[in-house]
Phi, psi and omega in degrees: 000300185330287188304317176304306183291324150305349179252342186318297181291354160279337170298141176297170200259349167288338192268319159320309179287342165301329177306333168294332175286340190276298173326311174281333169289327169304308178299343200257320182300314179280335184276304198266302188283322185274157173293156183263146176309161192268131173287198180274335164303328166295301172296342170296306187279013175057031178081347194307308184299339171278005184109312193298154179216158182251140187258000000 
């Protein structure tokens, strides 16, 4: 946090105003765009529910 506090005064105001949009985009990517991790029940089934197949 110290490094962030030291660098904030040097960042242009218009760039700082974009931070909330960036945070929302990152949250969307984590929730919607990235594949979710398999749960315990899916792991017990051998990964079939998560799209994994065994050959």
